Amino acid sequence: MSIRLGCIADDFTGATDLANNLVRAGMRVLQLIDVPAEGTDPTTDPTVDADAVVIALKSRTAPAAEAVEASLRALEWLRAAGAEQIYFKYCSTFDSTPAGNIGQVTEALLDALGTDFTVATPAFPDNGRTVFKGHLFVGDVLLGESGMRHHPLTPMTDSNLVSVLDAQTTRPVGLIDHKVVAEGADAVRARITQLRADGVGAAIVDAVSNDDLLRLGAAVKELPLVTAGSGLAIGLPANWGFEPSPAAAQLPPASGRQAVVAGSVSAATNGQVREFLSTGRPAFSVDPLRIAAGEDVAAEALAFADKHLADGPVLVYSTESPDAVRSVQGRLGVAEAGELVEQTLARVAQGLIQRGVRQLVVAGGETSGAVVQALGLTGLRIGGQIDPGVPWCAAPLPGGDALHITLKSGNFGGPDFFTAAFARLNEESK
């Protein structure tokens, strides 16, 4: 079947975040891990039994040229699969730098689609991300005053998204403010017409509620390209007549052992690790300095897991305060520190699967990308939501077992997310 919506996500947790909202709105969604191999025919591939396909890339922090090239390959595959509209998904905190990649990828997609305009909004009110007068708020504070200002790879110090996006594009950037959005889809379409006449190529759109996103979704029905965080996904499925349905989120029953692998340094994930530790459950801390010294930390983590997996979920984590992260980066370098941790946690995930783990929580975008690639997963069926923006997914393993996995953005989830995730999955499997 031809897909309705083709989505390009710039990291793996963001892809599942987007897919989660589409499923909640009634679409059956398949998430592909990177662009399928050359020669795959998407019009006959039996795995493309979905209303929407999300291609997950690991391009958020890649050099801009690499991100553009990967995104264009994804676009080509999705168009061949029959996608009627393209959705470029980025983080709800608009993670980027003046060097990219949101603006550069957006412009490349516009050019490839032969169109001249798109919208941009990372708003996701269910997770406290709102845009007002073009400024992004994280909870009750501006983006530039939030914990994102300390992000080790993409520190966000400017809350004005018009200015952030303008620094990454050659096309002028405009604004569709909250007053226009509140007037409804017709007013938004009229504003788009005006901006296009003025030569604007992309417009930041205010959204402070789900109602705003629903109005925007209806207004952009005819645009070949939309760009957003995952929030806009709630407003698009209705354009094709989809309505919320439990059938869209059905997964096979869960079984097997449980584990958590956490590599994010976000405040939310740090809090989730502390909450897990406070319960007295088994946890192993990964020290990047010991990895750099040549110690086999992955083997130690797996030996630790061997002693505890039979009794319930085990946590393997590398999360620290911003000051501690900067200290490690100062000694090892930003890129090397991140790579060491990602690859170690990926090895741990491989070992956990070999030990019978079939329910796996992974926290952090870069960590999720490394784990999914190490496990050789090529596609995920998207299931029910655990917390806003985070669903359980299912993927086949060699031998026929199903792996239930959730890829959690570092910033998402409540304090008890790790334990609540397993409880939710096993309740649904009864």
Short mmCIF file of C-alpha atoms in Angstrom, two decimals:
data_model
loop_
_atom_site.label_atom_id
_atom_site.label_comp_id
_atom_site.label_asym_id
_atom_site.label_seq_id
_atom_site.Cartn_x
_atom_site.Cartn_y
_atom_site.Cartn_z
CA MET A 1 0.00 0.00 0.00
CA SER A 2 1.23 3.51 -0.75
CA ILE A 3 2.00 5.49 2.37
CA ARG A 4 0.31 8.78 3.09
CA LEU A 5 2.98 10.51 5.15
CA GLY A 6 6.72 10.07 4.76
CA CYS A 7 8.82 11.26 7.69
CA ILE A 8 12.54 11.98 8.07
CA ALA A 9 13.76 12.17 11.67
CA ASP A 10 17.22 13.41 12.59
CA ASP A 11 17.71 10.97 15.46
CA PHE A 12 16.28 7.66 16.65
CA THR A 13 14.43 8.76 19.78
CA GLY A 14 12.91 11.64 17.85
CA ALA A 15 11.69 9.19 15.25
CA THR A 16 9.79 7.12 17.82
CA ASP A 17 8.50 10.31 19.43
CA LEU A 18 7.00 11.34 16.08
CA ALA A 19 5.71 7.86 15.31
CA ASN A 20 4.06 7.73 18.74
CA ASN A 21 1.94 10.80 18.02
CA LEU A 22 0.94 9.50 14.59
CA VAL A 23 -0.16 6.19 16.12
CA ARG A 24 -2.17 7.99 18.78
CA ALA A 25 -3.98 9.83 15.98
CA GLY A 26 -4.88 6.56 14.26
CA MET A 27 -2.13 5.87 11.74
CA ARG A 28 -0.31 2.53 11.53
CA VAL A 29 3.36 3.44 11.60
CA LEU A 30 6.55 1.65 10.65
CA GLN A 31 9.88 3.13 11.74
CA LEU A 32 12.84 2.23 9.56
CA ILE A 33 16.37 2.43 10.90
CA ASP A 34 18.20 4.47 8.27
CA VAL A 35 17.35 4.39 4.57
CA PRO A 36 16.68 0.86 3.24
CA ALA A 37 19.43 -0.66 1.13
CA GLU A 38 19.69 0.38 -2.48
CA GLY A 39 17.54 -1.79 -4.68
CA THR A 40 14.73 -2.16 -2.13
CA ASP A 41 11.45 -1.56 -3.93
CA PRO A 42 9.19 0.26 -1.47
CA THR A 43 6.12 -0.28 -3.61
CA THR A 44 6.36 -4.08 -3.25
CA ASP A 45 8.20 -4.47 0.06
CA PRO A 46 5.80 -6.38 2.37
CA THR A 47 7.13 -4.56 5.42
CA VAL A 48 5.61 -1.31 4.17
CA ASP A 49 2.18 -2.16 5.54
CA ALA A 50 1.66 1.20 7.12
CA ASP A 51 -0.06 4.52 6.69
CA ALA A 52 3.10 6.41 7.60
CA VAL A 53 6.77 5.50 7.49
CA VAL A 54 9.36 7.24 9.65
CA ILE A 55 12.99 6.92 8.56
CA ALA A 56 15.27 7.40 11.55
CA LEU A 57 18.64 8.95 10.76
CA LYS A 58 21.56 9.68 13.07
CA SER A 59 22.11 13.10 11.55
CA ARG A 60 21.31 15.67 14.23
CA THR A 61 24.93 16.31 15.19
CA ALA A 62 26.55 15.14 11.95
CA PRO A 63 28.31 17.68 9.71
CA ALA A 64 25.68 19.59 7.74
CA ALA A 65 26.72 18.12 4.39
CA GLU A 66 26.34 14.58 5.74
CA ALA A 67 22.95 15.39 7.26
CA VAL A 68 21.75 16.84 3.96
CA GLU A 69 22.96 13.83 1.97
CA ALA A 70 21.27 11.34 4.31
CA SER A 71 18.04 13.33 4.36
CA LEU A 72 17.90 13.49 0.57
CA ARG A 73 18.39 9.71 0.34
CA ALA A 74 15.51 9.27 2.77
CA LEU A 75 13.37 11.65 0.73
CA GLU A 76 14.05 9.72 -2.46
CA TRP A 77 12.99 6.43 -0.82
CA LEU A 78 9.84 7.91 0.69
CA ARG A 79 8.76 9.52 -2.58
CA ALA A 80 9.26 6.20 -4.35
CA ALA A 81 7.05 4.62 -1.68
CA GLY A 82 4.27 7.01 -2.66
CA ALA A 83 4.43 9.48 0.24
CA GLU A 84 2.00 12.31 -0.39
CA GLN A 85 3.58 14.69 2.12
CA ILE A 86 7.04 14.86 3.71
CA TYR A 87 7.63 15.63 7.39
CA PHE A 88 11.14 16.62 8.55
CA LYS A 89 11.28 16.01 12.30
CA TYR A 90 13.78 17.61 14.69
CA CYS A 91 13.97 17.91 18.46
CA SER A 92 11.38 19.82 20.49
CA THR A 93 14.26 21.90 21.84
CA PHE A 94 15.32 22.79 18.26
CA ASP A 95 18.75 21.26 18.88
CA SER A 96 21.17 22.82 16.42
CA THR A 97 24.02 25.26 15.99
CA PRO A 98 24.63 28.05 13.46
CA ALA A 99 26.42 25.39 11.38
CA GLY A 100 23.29 23.22 11.21
CA ASN A 101 21.49 21.11 10.70
CA ILE A 102 17.83 22.13 10.74
CA GLY A 103 18.03 25.00 8.25
CA GLN A 104 20.38 23.30 5.84
CA VAL A 105 18.31 20.11 5.67
CA THR A 106 15.08 22.11 5.32
CA GLU A 107 16.43 24.05 2.35
CA ALA A 108 17.75 20.92 0.67
CA LEU A 109 14.35 19.24 1.01
CA LEU A 110 12.55 22.32 -0.33
CA ASP A 111 14.83 22.35 -3.37
CA ALA A 112 14.45 18.63 -4.00
CA LEU A 113 10.66 18.88 -3.78
CA GLY A 114 10.57 21.89 -6.08
CA THR A 115 8.66 24.00 -3.59
CA ASP A 116 9.35 27.39 -2.04
CA PHE A 117 7.87 27.40 1.46
CA THR A 118 7.45 25.40 4.64
CA VAL A 119 6.55 25.88 8.28
CA ALA A 120 8.71 25.18 11.32
CA THR A 121 7.61 24.60 14.91
CA PRO A 122 9.14 22.40 17.62
CA ALA A 123 6.08 22.92 19.83
CA PHE A 124 4.95 19.88 21.84
CA PRO A 125 2.69 21.20 24.63
CA ASP A 126 2.15 17.74 26.15
CA ASN A 127 5.85 17.79 27.05
CA GLY A 128 6.00 21.46 28.01
CA ARG A 129 7.44 22.75 24.72
CA THR A 130 5.57 25.84 23.52
CA VAL A 131 6.32 28.62 21.05
CA PHE A 132 5.09 32.17 21.66
CA LYS A 133 6.06 35.20 19.57
CA GLY A 134 8.64 32.95 17.92
CA HIS A 135 10.33 32.15 21.24
CA LEU A 136 10.61 28.58 22.49
CA PHE A 137 9.75 27.78 26.08
CA VAL A 138 10.80 24.63 27.92
CA GLY A 139 8.26 24.38 30.67
CA ASP A 140 8.01 27.84 32.17
CA VAL A 141 11.44 29.10 31.08
CA LEU A 142 12.84 30.27 27.80
CA LEU A 143 14.98 27.77 25.90
CA GLY A 144 18.13 29.84 26.44
CA GLU A 145 17.58 29.79 30.20
CA SER A 146 16.81 26.05 30.40
CA GLY A 147 19.14 23.12 30.92
CA MET A 148 19.65 23.04 27.14
CA ARG A 149 22.08 25.93 27.45
CA HIS A 150 24.55 23.36 28.84
CA HIS A 151 24.00 20.67 26.19
CA PRO A 152 27.44 19.19 25.39
CA LEU A 153 26.89 19.03 21.60
CA THR A 154 24.20 21.58 20.76
CA PRO A 155 24.05 24.23 23.50
CA MET A 156 20.95 26.36 22.92
CA THR A 157 21.43 29.90 24.21
CA ASP A 158 19.06 31.81 21.88
CA SER A 159 15.32 31.34 22.49
CA ASN A 160 14.25 33.29 19.37
CA LEU A 161 13.68 30.58 16.78
CA VAL A 162 13.36 33.05 13.92
CA SER A 163 16.90 34.15 14.59
CA VAL A 164 18.16 30.58 15.19
CA LEU A 165 16.73 29.32 11.90
CA ASP A 166 17.74 32.45 9.99
CA ALA A 167 21.39 31.79 10.88
CA GLN A 168 21.16 28.40 9.11
CA THR A 169 19.33 29.36 5.91
CA THR A 170 19.72 31.47 2.79
CA ARG A 171 15.95 32.01 2.50
CA PRO A 172 14.28 34.67 4.67
CA VAL A 173 12.54 33.35 7.79
CA GLY A 174 9.17 34.71 8.94
CA LEU A 175 6.69 34.23 11.78
CA ILE A 176 3.08 33.08 12.01
CA ASP A 177 2.17 34.32 15.46
CA HIS A 178 -0.35 33.11 18.00
CA LYS A 179 -3.04 35.63 17.00
CA VAL A 180 -3.14 34.25 13.47
CA VAL A 181 -3.07 30.64 14.66
CA ALA A 182 -5.93 31.31 17.08
CA GLU A 183 -8.10 32.53 14.21
CA GLY A 184 -7.99 29.10 12.58
CA ALA A 185 -6.73 27.24 9.53
CA ASP A 186 -8.03 29.76 7.00
CA ALA A 187 -6.14 32.60 8.71
CA VAL A 188 -2.96 30.52 8.77
CA ARG A 189 -3.31 29.73 5.07
CA ALA A 190 -3.80 33.44 4.32
CA ARG A 191 -0.67 34.30 6.29
CA ILE A 192 1.27 31.63 4.39
CA THR A 193 0.14 33.16 1.09
CA GLN A 194 1.32 36.58 2.27
CA LEU A 195 4.70 35.29 3.43
CA ARG A 196 5.30 33.45 0.16
CA ALA A 197 4.50 36.62 -1.77
CA ASP A 198 7.11 38.41 0.34
CA GLY A 199 9.74 35.81 -0.56
CA VAL A 200 9.84 34.10 2.83
CA GLY A 201 10.95 30.48 2.58
CA ALA A 202 10.16 29.22 6.08
CA ALA A 203 8.05 30.48 8.95
CA ILE A 204 8.25 29.73 12.64
CA VAL A 205 4.71 29.05 13.90
CA ASP A 206 3.51 29.81 17.42
CA ALA A 207 1.74 27.02 19.29
CA VAL A 208 0.93 27.00 22.98
CA SER A 209 -1.71 24.25 23.00
CA ASN A 210 -2.72 21.10 21.16
CA ASP A 211 -5.60 23.06 19.64
CA ASP A 212 -3.03 25.32 17.97
CA LEU A 213 -1.31 22.27 16.47
CA LEU A 214 -4.62 20.87 15.23
CA ARG A 215 -5.41 24.17 13.51
CA LEU A 216 -1.94 24.27 11.99
CA GLY A 217 -2.23 20.66 10.83
CA ALA A 218 -5.38 21.45 8.87
CA ALA A 219 -3.78 24.59 7.41
CA VAL A 220 -0.71 22.83 5.98
CA LYS A 221 -2.58 19.99 4.28
CA GLU A 222 -1.42 21.08 0.82
CA LEU A 223 2.22 21.83 1.65
CA PRO A 224 4.62 19.26 0.13
CA LEU A 225 6.94 19.67 3.14
CA VAL A 226 6.34 20.40 6.80
CA THR A 227 9.07 20.64 9.44
CA ALA A 228 8.45 20.34 13.16
CA GLY A 229 9.09 18.52 16.37
CA SER A 230 6.71 15.67 17.00
CA GLY A 231 3.81 17.84 18.16
CA LEU A 232 2.48 18.72 14.71
CA ALA A 233 1.95 14.99 14.09
CA ILE A 234 -1.30 15.12 16.08
CA GLY A 235 -2.78 17.51 13.50
CA LEU A 236 -1.94 15.71 10.23
CA PRO A 237 -3.62 12.26 10.21
CA ALA A 238 -7.11 13.80 10.14
CA ASN A 239 -6.24 15.31 6.75
CA TRP A 240 -6.50 11.76 5.37
CA GLY A 241 -9.53 10.83 7.46
CA PHE A 242 -7.73 8.92 10.23
CA GLU A 243 -9.17 8.83 13.74
CA PRO A 244 -7.67 7.50 16.99
CA SER A 245 -7.94 3.70 17.21
CA PRO A 246 -6.37 1.15 19.62
CA ALA A 247 -5.73 -1.15 16.65
CA ALA A 248 -3.04 1.22 15.35
CA ALA A 249 -0.87 0.52 18.44
CA GLN A 250 -1.12 -3.28 18.68
CA LEU A 251 2.16 -5.14 19.35
CA PRO A 252 2.89 -8.82 20.05
CA PRO A 253 2.85 -9.88 23.74
CA ALA A 254 6.01 -9.11 25.72
CA SER A 255 8.23 -11.73 27.37
CA GLY A 256 11.83 -12.18 28.52
CA ARG A 257 14.15 -10.30 30.84
CA GLN A 258 14.20 -6.54 31.41
CA ALA A 259 17.00 -3.96 31.30
CA VAL A 260 17.67 -0.24 30.94
CA VAL A 261 20.63 1.35 29.12
CA ALA A 262 20.93 5.09 29.78
CA GLY A 263 23.47 7.37 28.15
CA SER A 264 21.72 10.75 28.17
CA VAL A 265 23.11 13.56 30.32
CA SER A 266 19.81 15.47 30.38
CA ALA A 267 18.25 16.60 33.65
CA ALA A 268 15.23 14.33 33.07
CA THR A 269 17.30 11.18 32.58
CA ASN A 270 19.55 12.03 35.53
CA GLY A 271 16.41 12.24 37.63
CA GLN A 272 15.16 8.90 36.31
CA VAL A 273 18.47 7.27 37.18
CA ARG A 274 18.34 8.71 40.71
CA GLU A 275 14.77 7.46 41.13
CA PHE A 276 15.75 3.96 39.97
CA LEU A 277 18.73 3.93 42.35
CA SER A 278 16.51 5.04 45.23
CA THR A 279 14.44 1.87 44.86
CA GLY A 280 17.49 -0.31 45.57
CA ARG A 281 17.32 -2.04 42.20
CA PRO A 282 20.65 -3.15 40.67
CA ALA A 283 22.55 -0.56 38.64
CA PHE A 284 26.03 -0.33 37.10
CA SER A 285 27.72 3.02 36.42
CA VAL A 286 29.85 3.36 33.28
CA ASP A 287 32.90 5.61 33.75
CA PRO A 288 34.23 7.05 30.46
CA LEU A 289 37.66 7.67 32.00
CA ARG A 290 38.01 3.97 32.75
CA ILE A 291 36.98 3.14 29.18
CA ALA A 292 39.60 5.57 27.87
CA ALA A 293 42.19 3.88 30.08
CA GLY A 294 41.57 0.62 28.22
CA GLU A 295 39.50 -1.19 30.84
CA ASP A 296 36.76 -3.50 29.55
CA VAL A 297 33.89 -1.74 31.24
CA ALA A 298 31.28 -3.39 28.98
CA ALA A 299 32.39 -6.84 30.15
CA GLU A 300 32.18 -5.71 33.78
CA ALA A 301 28.67 -4.35 33.22
CA LEU A 302 27.53 -7.63 31.68
CA ALA A 303 29.09 -9.67 34.48
CA PHE A 304 27.14 -7.47 36.90
CA ALA A 305 23.96 -8.02 34.88
CA ASP A 306 24.47 -11.80 34.99
CA LYS A 307 24.03 -11.69 38.76
CA HIS A 308 20.79 -9.70 38.74
CA LEU A 309 18.78 -10.09 35.51
CA ALA A 310 16.76 -13.02 36.82
CA ASP A 311 15.36 -10.84 39.62
CA GLY A 312 14.03 -7.94 37.53
CA PRO A 313 15.23 -4.92 35.57
CA VAL A 314 18.91 -3.99 35.63
CA LEU A 315 20.18 -0.48 34.84
CA VAL A 316 23.49 0.26 33.08
CA TYR A 317 24.04 4.01 32.92
CA SER A 318 26.45 6.82 32.18
CA THR A 319 24.73 9.98 33.34
CA GLU A 320 26.37 12.87 35.16
CA SER A 321 25.81 16.50 36.10
CA PRO A 322 26.74 19.17 33.51
CA ASP A 323 29.90 20.03 35.48
CA ALA A 324 31.01 16.39 35.59
CA VAL A 325 30.34 15.99 31.87
CA ARG A 326 32.41 19.08 31.06
CA SER A 327 35.25 17.75 33.22
CA VAL A 328 35.34 14.47 31.30
CA GLN A 329 35.08 16.28 27.96
CA GLY A 330 37.96 18.51 28.98
CA ARG A 331 40.15 15.47 29.54
CA LEU A 332 39.03 13.33 26.58
CA GLY A 333 37.50 15.76 24.09
CA VAL A 334 33.78 16.19 23.40
CA ALA A 335 33.54 13.80 20.46
CA GLU A 336 35.77 11.11 21.96
CA ALA A 337 33.95 11.10 25.30
CA GLY A 338 30.58 10.68 23.63
CA GLU A 339 31.81 8.00 21.23
CA LEU A 340 33.41 5.95 24.00
CA VAL A 341 30.23 5.88 26.05
CA GLU A 342 27.94 5.21 23.08
CA GLN A 343 29.97 2.27 21.81
CA THR A 344 30.34 0.78 25.29
CA LEU A 345 26.62 0.98 25.93
CA ALA A 346 25.95 -0.50 22.50
CA ARG A 347 28.16 -3.48 23.39
CA VAL A 348 26.32 -3.82 26.66
CA ALA A 349 22.98 -3.85 24.83
CA GLN A 350 24.22 -6.60 22.52
CA GLY A 351 25.29 -8.66 25.52
CA LEU A 352 21.98 -8.11 27.29
CA ILE A 353 20.06 -9.43 24.29
CA GLN A 354 22.33 -12.50 24.24
CA ARG A 355 21.39 -13.01 27.91
CA GLY A 356 17.68 -13.12 27.20
CA VAL A 357 16.64 -9.49 27.58
CA ARG A 358 13.55 -8.94 25.43
CA GLN A 359 12.29 -5.76 27.09
CA LEU A 360 14.83 -2.97 26.72
CA VAL A 361 14.61 0.72 27.62
CA VAL A 362 17.24 2.96 26.00
CA ALA A 363 17.59 6.58 27.14
CA GLY A 364 19.27 9.24 25.03
CA GLY A 365 19.21 10.02 21.31
CA GLU A 366 22.85 9.30 20.49
CA THR A 367 22.84 6.21 22.71
CA SER A 368 19.67 4.94 21.03
CA GLY A 369 21.24 5.33 17.62
CA ALA A 370 24.33 3.37 18.65
CA VAL A 371 22.27 0.61 20.30
CA VAL A 372 19.85 0.15 17.40
CA GLN A 373 22.71 -0.04 14.91
CA ALA A 374 24.66 -2.48 17.09
CA LEU A 375 21.62 -4.74 17.38
CA GLY A 376 21.13 -4.68 13.62
CA LEU A 377 17.50 -3.58 13.85
CA THR A 378 16.10 -2.40 10.53
CA GLY A 379 12.50 -1.61 11.41
CA LEU A 380 10.25 -1.03 14.41
CA ARG A 381 6.51 -1.41 14.69
CA ILE A 382 5.20 1.40 16.89
CA GLY A 383 2.97 0.58 19.84
CA GLY A 384 1.32 2.35 22.74
CA GLN A 385 2.55 5.44 24.56
CA ILE A 386 4.37 5.16 27.88
CA ASP A 387 4.77 8.89 28.49
CA PRO A 388 4.19 11.76 26.05
CA GLY A 389 6.54 11.26 23.13
CA VAL A 390 7.75 7.79 24.13
CA PRO A 391 6.12 4.56 22.84
CA TRP A 392 6.99 0.91 23.15
CA CYS A 393 8.12 -0.60 19.84
CA ALA A 394 8.61 -4.16 18.61
CA ALA A 395 11.30 -5.55 16.31
CA PRO A 396 12.00 -9.10 15.14
CA LEU A 397 15.23 -10.77 16.28
CA PRO A 398 17.04 -13.60 14.47
CA GLY A 399 15.40 -16.83 15.55
CA GLY A 400 11.90 -15.39 15.66
CA ASP A 401 11.75 -13.70 19.09
CA ALA A 402 10.27 -10.23 19.36
CA LEU A 403 12.31 -7.52 21.07
CA HIS A 404 10.24 -4.86 22.79
CA ILE A 405 12.28 -1.68 22.91
CA THR A 406 11.66 1.94 23.76
CA LEU A 407 13.98 4.71 22.61
CA LYS A 408 13.54 7.60 25.03
CA SER A 409 14.67 11.11 24.33
CA GLY A 410 16.88 12.25 27.18
CA ASN A 411 14.55 15.12 28.00
CA PHE A 412 11.34 13.07 28.15
CA GLY A 413 9.56 11.01 30.78
CA GLY A 414 8.64 11.32 34.44
CA PRO A 415 10.96 10.45 37.34
CA ASP A 416 9.71 6.83 37.55
CA PHE A 417 9.84 6.26 33.78
CA PHE A 418 12.12 3.20 33.87
CA THR A 419 9.91 1.12 36.15
CA ALA A 420 6.64 2.55 34.79
CA ALA A 421 7.64 1.54 31.25
CA PHE A 422 7.89 -2.15 32.15
CA ALA A 423 4.68 -2.04 34.14
CA ARG A 424 2.82 -0.49 31.21
CA LEU A 425 4.17 -3.03 28.72
CA ASN A 426 3.36 -6.05 30.83
CA GLU A 427 -0.11 -4.77 31.62
CA GLU A 428 -0.80 -4.48 27.88
CA SER A 429 0.56 -8.00 27.31
CA LYS A 430 -1.92 -9.66 29.69
#
